Coordinates of C-alpha atoms and ligand atoms in Angstrom, one line a residue:
M1 CA -29.0 -0.8 -11.3
L2 CA -27.8 -4.1 -8.8
N3 CA -26.5 -5.4 -12.1
N4 CA -23.8 -3.3 -11.8
Y5 CA -22.4 -4.7 -8.5
L6 CA -22.9 -8.4 -9.8
D7 CA -20.0 -10.0 -11.1
I8 CA -20.7 -13.6 -13.0
S9 CA -17.4 -16.0 -13.0
P10 CA -16.4 -16.6 -17.1
E11 CA -17.2 -20.2 -16.8
V12 CA -21.2 -19.2 -15.4
R13 CA -21.3 -16.3 -18.0
A14 CA -20.2 -18.7 -20.7
A15 CA -23.1 -21.3 -19.4
L16 CA -25.5 -18.9 -19.3
D17 CA -25.1 -17.1 -22.6
A18 CA -24.4 -20.9 -24.3
G19 CA -28.1 -21.5 -22.4
K20 CA -26.8 -24.8 -20.6
P21 CA -27.3 -26.0 -17.1
V22 CA -26.2 -23.8 -13.8
V23 CA -27.3 -24.9 -10.6
A24 CA -26.3 -22.2 -7.4
L25 CA -24.8 -23.2 -4.2
E26 CA -24.8 -20.5 -1.2
S27 CA -21.8 -19.8 1.2
T28 CA -23.1 -19.2 4.9
I29 CA -22.8 -22.9 5.1
I30 CA -19.3 -22.8 4.3
S31 CA -18.3 -20.2 6.5
H32 CA -21.0 -20.4 9.5
G33 CA -22.6 -24.1 8.6
M34 CA -19.1 -26.6 8.7
P35 CA -15.9 -26.2 10.7
Y36 CA -13.0 -26.1 8.7
P37 CA -11.4 -27.6 6.9
Q38 CA -14.5 -30.0 5.4
N39 CA -16.0 -26.6 4.7
V40 CA -14.1 -26.3 1.9
E41 CA -13.7 -30.1 0.9
T42 CA -17.8 -30.5 0.5
A43 CA -18.1 -27.0 -1.1
L44 CA -15.2 -28.1 -3.7
N45 CA -17.3 -31.4 -4.2
V46 CA -20.3 -30.4 -4.2
E47 CA -18.8 -28.3 -7.3
Q48 CA -17.5 -31.3 -8.6
L49 CA -20.6 -33.3 -8.4
V50 CA -22.9 -30.6 -10.4
R51 CA -20.3 -30.5 -12.9
D52 CA -20.3 -34.4 -13.4
S53 CA -24.2 -34.4 -13.0
G54 CA -23.8 -31.8 -16.4
A55 CA -24.5 -28.7 -14.8
V56 CA -21.9 -25.7 -14.0
P57 CA -21.8 -24.7 -10.2
A58 CA -22.0 -21.0 -9.1
T59 CA -21.5 -20.8 -5.1
I60 CA -22.7 -17.3 -4.5
A61 CA -21.0 -15.4 -1.7
I62 CA -20.2 -11.4 -1.5
I63 CA -16.5 -10.4 -1.8
K64 CA -15.0 -7.3 -1.2
G65 CA -18.3 -5.3 -1.7
R66 CA -19.0 -7.3 -4.7
L67 CA -22.0 -9.8 -5.2
K68 CA -20.6 -12.9 -7.1
A69 CA -22.2 -15.9 -9.2
G70 CA -19.3 -18.1 -9.3
L71 CA -16.2 -18.3 -7.3
T72 CA -12.4 -19.2 -7.8
R73 CA -11.3 -22.5 -5.4
D74 CA -9.0 -19.6 -3.1
E75 CA -12.4 -17.7 -3.1
I76 CA -14.0 -20.6 -1.4
D77 CA -11.0 -21.7 0.8
Y78 CA -10.6 -18.6 1.9
L79 CA -14.6 -18.1 3.2
G80 CA -14.2 -21.6 4.5
K81 CA -10.6 -20.7 6.4
T82 CA -11.9 -17.2 7.5
G83 CA -15.2 -19.1 8.6
H84 CA -17.6 -17.1 11.5
G85 CA -15.2 -13.9 11.0
I86 CA -17.0 -13.5 7.0
P87 CA -20.2 -11.6 8.4
K88 CA -23.6 -13.9 7.8
A89 CA -25.4 -11.9 5.3
S90 CA -28.9 -11.9 4.9
R91 CA -31.3 -9.4 2.9
R92 CA -31.0 -6.4 5.1
D93 CA -26.9 -6.9 5.9
L94 CA -26.8 -6.4 1.5
P95 CA -27.0 -2.4 1.5
V96 CA -23.8 -2.0 4.2
L97 CA -21.6 -4.9 3.7
V98 CA -22.2 -3.5 -0.4
A99 CA -21.8 0.0 0.4
Q100 CA -18.3 -1.0 2.8
G101 CA -16.4 -2.8 0.5
R102 CA -17.4 -6.0 3.1
D103 CA -17.5 -10.1 2.9
G104 CA -20.5 -11.6 3.3
A105 CA -21.9 -15.2 3.9
C106 CA -24.9 -15.5 1.8
T107 CA -27.4 -17.8 3.3
V108 CA -30.5 -18.8 1.2
T109 CA -32.1 -15.6 0.9
T110 CA -29.3 -13.7 -0.5
T111 CA -28.4 -16.9 -2.5
M112 CA -31.8 -16.6 -4.5
I113 CA -31.3 -12.9 -4.9
I114 CA -28.2 -13.1 -6.4
A115 CA -29.0 -15.8 -8.8
S116 CA -32.4 -13.8 -9.8
L117 CA -30.2 -11.2 -10.5
A118 CA -27.8 -13.5 -12.6
G119 CA -30.5 -15.4 -14.7
I120 CA -30.0 -18.7 -12.3
S121 CA -32.8 -20.6 -11.9
V122 CA -31.7 -23.9 -9.7
F123 CA -29.9 -23.9 -6.2
A124 CA -29.3 -26.2 -4.0
T125 CA -28.4 -26.5 -0.5
G126 CA -29.0 -28.1 2.9
G127 CA -31.2 -26.9 5.1
I128 CA -33.7 -23.2 4.9
G129 CA -34.2 -21.5 7.9
G130 CA -38.0 -21.0 8.8
V131 CA -40.6 -20.3 11.6
H132 CA -38.3 -20.8 14.5
R133 CA -40.2 -22.7 18.1
G134 CA -41.5 -20.1 20.8
A135 CA -41.8 -17.3 17.0
E136 CA -46.0 -16.8 18.4
T137 CA -43.8 -14.4 21.1
T138 CA -40.1 -14.1 19.7
M139 CA -41.6 -13.4 16.2
D140 CA -38.4 -15.5 14.6
I141 CA -39.2 -16.2 11.1
S142 CA -36.2 -17.0 8.7
A143 CA -35.8 -14.1 6.0
D144 CA -35.7 -17.0 3.9
L145 CA -39.6 -17.7 3.5
E146 CA -39.8 -14.0 2.7
E147 CA -37.9 -14.3 -0.2
L148 CA -39.0 -18.1 -1.2
A149 CA -42.4 -15.7 -1.7
H150 CA -41.3 -13.6 -3.9
T151 CA -37.7 -14.6 -5.9
P152 CA -38.5 -17.0 -8.5
V153 CA -36.2 -19.3 -8.0
M154 CA -36.1 -23.1 -7.2
V155 CA -34.8 -24.1 -3.5
I156 CA -33.6 -27.7 -3.2
C157 CA -32.8 -28.7 0.3
A158 CA -33.6 -31.4 2.6
G159 CA -36.3 -30.4 4.4
A160 CA -36.0 -28.1 7.5
K161 CA -34.7 -29.2 10.6
S162 CA -36.9 -29.3 14.0
I163 CA -34.9 -26.5 15.6
L164 CA -37.6 -25.0 13.6
D165 CA -41.8 -25.1 14.1
L166 CA -42.1 -27.1 11.3
G167 CA -45.8 -27.0 11.1
L168 CA -45.9 -23.3 11.3
T169 CA -43.2 -22.9 8.5
L170 CA -45.2 -25.0 6.4
E171 CA -48.2 -22.3 7.2
Y172 CA -46.4 -19.9 6.8
L173 CA -44.9 -21.0 3.0
E174 CA -48.4 -21.9 2.5
T175 CA -50.1 -18.0 3.4
H176 CA -47.1 -17.1 0.9
G177 CA -48.0 -19.3 -1.8
V178 CA -45.3 -20.9 -1.8
P179 CA -45.0 -24.5 -3.4
V180 CA -43.8 -27.1 -0.9
I181 CA -42.4 -30.4 -3.2
G182 CA -41.8 -33.9 -1.5
Y183 CA -39.2 -35.2 -3.5
G184 CA -40.5 -38.8 -4.3
T185 CA -42.2 -38.5 -0.6
E186 CA -45.3 -37.3 0.8
E187 CA -43.5 -36.3 3.7
L188 CA -41.7 -33.7 4.6
P189 CA -38.1 -34.6 5.4
A190 CA -36.7 -33.4 9.0
F191 CA -33.6 -32.7 7.3
Y192 CA -31.2 -35.2 9.5
T193 CA -34.6 -37.7 9.1
R194 CA -36.4 -38.9 6.3
K195 CA -40.0 -38.3 8.1
S196 CA -41.3 -35.3 10.0
G197 CA -45.0 -36.2 10.9
F198 CA -46.1 -33.1 8.5
G199 CA -47.0 -33.8 4.9
V200 CA -46.3 -31.7 1.8
D201 CA -48.1 -30.4 -1.0
Y202 CA -47.1 -32.4 -3.6
R203 CA -44.9 -35.2 -4.3
L204 CA -42.7 -35.3 -7.4
D205 CA -40.7 -38.6 -8.4
T206 CA -38.4 -36.7 -11.7
P207 CA -36.1 -34.1 -12.4
E208 CA -38.3 -33.3 -15.2
E209 CA -41.1 -33.6 -13.4
L210 CA -39.9 -30.7 -10.9
A211 CA -38.6 -28.8 -14.0
K212 CA -41.8 -28.7 -15.6
A213 CA -43.7 -27.2 -12.3
F214 CA -41.1 -24.7 -11.8
H215 CA -41.5 -23.6 -15.7
V216 CA -45.3 -23.6 -15.5
Q217 CA -45.3 -21.5 -12.0
Q218 CA -43.1 -18.8 -14.0
Q219 CA -44.7 -19.5 -17.5
L220 CA -48.1 -18.4 -15.1
G221 CA -46.3 -15.3 -14.3
L222 CA -46.8 -16.0 -10.5
G223 CA -43.6 -15.6 -9.8
G224 CA -42.4 -16.4 -6.3
G225 CA -39.8 -19.4 -5.6
M226 CA -40.8 -23.1 -5.1
L227 CA -39.2 -25.5 -2.2
V228 CA -37.9 -28.6 -3.6
T229 CA -37.0 -31.3 -0.3
N230 CA -35.2 -34.3 -0.8
P231 CA -35.1 -36.8 1.6
I232 CA -31.8 -37.6 3.3
P233 CA -30.4 -41.3 1.7
E234 CA -31.4 -43.7 4.0
E235 CA -28.0 -44.7 5.2
Y236 CA -27.6 -41.9 5.9
S237 CA -30.3 -41.1 8.1
M238 CA -29.7 -40.3 11.6
D239 CA -31.8 -42.1 14.4
P240 CA -34.6 -39.8 15.0
A241 CA -34.5 -39.7 19.6
V242 CA -30.5 -38.7 19.1
I243 CA -31.0 -36.0 17.0
N244 CA -34.3 -34.8 18.5
G245 CA -32.9 -35.3 21.9
A246 CA -29.9 -33.2 20.7
I247 CA -32.4 -30.5 19.4
T248 CA -34.1 -30.2 22.2
R249 CA -31.3 -29.7 24.8
A250 CA -30.1 -26.8 21.9
V251 CA -33.3 -25.1 21.8
E252 CA -33.4 -24.6 25.5
E253 CA -29.7 -24.0 26.0
A254 CA -30.4 -20.9 23.5
K255 CA -33.1 -19.6 25.8
Q256 CA -31.5 -20.0 28.9
L257 CA -28.5 -18.2 27.1
G258 CA -30.8 -14.7 25.8
I259 CA -29.3 -16.1 22.1
H260 CA -31.4 -13.9 19.2
G261 CA -31.9 -12.1 16.1
K262 CA -28.9 -13.6 13.3
E263 CA -27.2 -15.9 16.1
T264 CA -29.7 -18.2 16.8
T265 CA -29.6 -20.3 13.7
P266 CA -25.8 -20.7 13.5
F267 CA -25.8 -21.3 18.0
L268 CA -28.3 -23.9 17.3
L269 CA -26.7 -25.4 14.2
A270 CA -23.0 -25.4 16.3
K271 CA -24.7 -26.8 19.4
I272 CA -26.3 -29.7 17.7
K273 CA -22.8 -30.6 16.5
D274 CA -21.2 -30.7 19.7
L275 CA -23.8 -33.2 21.3
T276 CA -24.0 -34.8 18.2
G277 CA -20.1 -35.7 17.5
G278 CA -19.3 -35.9 14.1
D279 CA -22.7 -37.8 13.1
S280 CA -24.4 -35.0 12.0
L281 CA -21.5 -33.3 10.0
D282 CA -21.3 -36.5 8.4
S283 CA -25.0 -36.8 7.3
N284 CA -24.9 -33.0 7.0
I285 CA -22.5 -33.4 4.2
Q286 CA -24.2 -36.5 2.6
L287 CA -27.2 -34.8 2.3
V288 CA -26.1 -31.6 0.6
Y289 CA -24.4 -34.1 -1.8
N290 CA -27.5 -35.9 -2.6
N291 CA -29.3 -32.3 -2.7
A292 CA -26.6 -31.0 -5.9
R293 CA -26.8 -34.1 -7.6
L294 CA -30.3 -33.4 -7.6
A295 CA -30.5 -29.7 -8.5
A296 CA -28.3 -30.2 -11.3
K297 CA -30.9 -33.0 -13.2
T298 CA -32.9 -30.5 -12.6
A299 CA -31.1 -27.8 -14.3
V300 CA -31.2 -30.0 -17.3
A301 CA -34.4 -30.8 -17.8
L302 CA -35.2 -27.0 -17.3
C303 CA -33.1 -25.9 -19.9
A304 CA -34.3 -28.2 -22.4
L305 CA -38.2 -27.4 -21.4
E306 CA -36.6 -24.0 -22.0
K307 CA -34.7 -24.9 -25.3
G308 CA -38.0 -26.6 -26.5
Ligands
PSU401 N1 -30.5 -24.6 8.2 C1 -30.1 -24.9 8.2 N2 -28.1 -25.3 7.8 C2 -27.9 -24.0 7.7 C3 -28.9 -22.9 7.2 C4 -30.1 -22.9 8.3 O1 -30.4 -26.5 8.3 O2 -26.6 -23.5 6.9 C5 -28.2 -21.3 7.0 C6 -28.4 -21.4 5.4 O3 -28.0 -20.0 5.4 C7 -30.2 -20.7 5.7 C8 -29.5 -19.7 7.0 O4 -30.4 -19.1 4.9 O5 -28.7 -20.7 8.0 C9 -31.0 -18.7 7.8 O6 -31.0 -18.2 9.0 P1 -32.0 -17.3 9.2 O7 -32.3 -19.0 10.2 O8 -31.3 -16.3 10.3 O9 -32.5 -16.6 8.8
MN402 MN1 -34.3 -15.9 12.7

């Protein structure tokens, strides 16, 4: 049983047993997505925002071979300080990391897997992986999309960065039956900017509407996840010309250096940060906060529905 490998923290366990709202949070963003100490500071602030909005945070990681739902401050600090020394863990990495008692920073994929095992339905993050530009020859498609197709967790993100081919990412999600919802928007947000030029499937405007759509999806037995895309607040959004220029340069450099496999996404993210200075980091932090608040409110609404 996979459950034999799972540790749910006392606070998360108490909330789940009492039918109270819980929000899952990932750890690749801590170890690989931001520099220390901003990564630890952000992770702790996100947990506080979730609490302030009425839910219990469950940051998810693999520590010494144990699947953890709910971390201590010391564990979050360890993941942030160790940074790239913590292996980025997607679905295919779980068996060996767990067998060898190693650590793992959970991507959207592994956070969904562990959240689902723990009984957590709502997950907040920054951005998801998707179909990369040039995937028609590289076949670089994030395992996040496959997980969304199969695992019943709602993922609330700020859309996807245009390091990806957003059009192909939407096609893939459509083929696999994953609903793509715009929160208060008809357009897919592109992480640092509120617009991408691509439409979403449906626009929903309240946490209650999100909760109801997810509840119905599960009750119908359709399985799989739901992707909620929440635009970055206007005041933190970036100039599209600046950010797209940096993305184009980063993608070109990755190609020249022959970066591939699991290194591609972290390389591109780090390069964009270098090219745009602190601005993109600040935007990144703010959009995660925005998603955490929405996730907490949605988890509250979902609990009310499940009780009623
Ligand atoms: N995209 C972002 N920020 C991130 C990631 C993606 O804008 O932090 C991380 C997430 O953890 C995501 C993972 O699940 O990268 C996807 O990696 P890959 O493309 O290798 O599947
Ligand atoms: Mn990949």
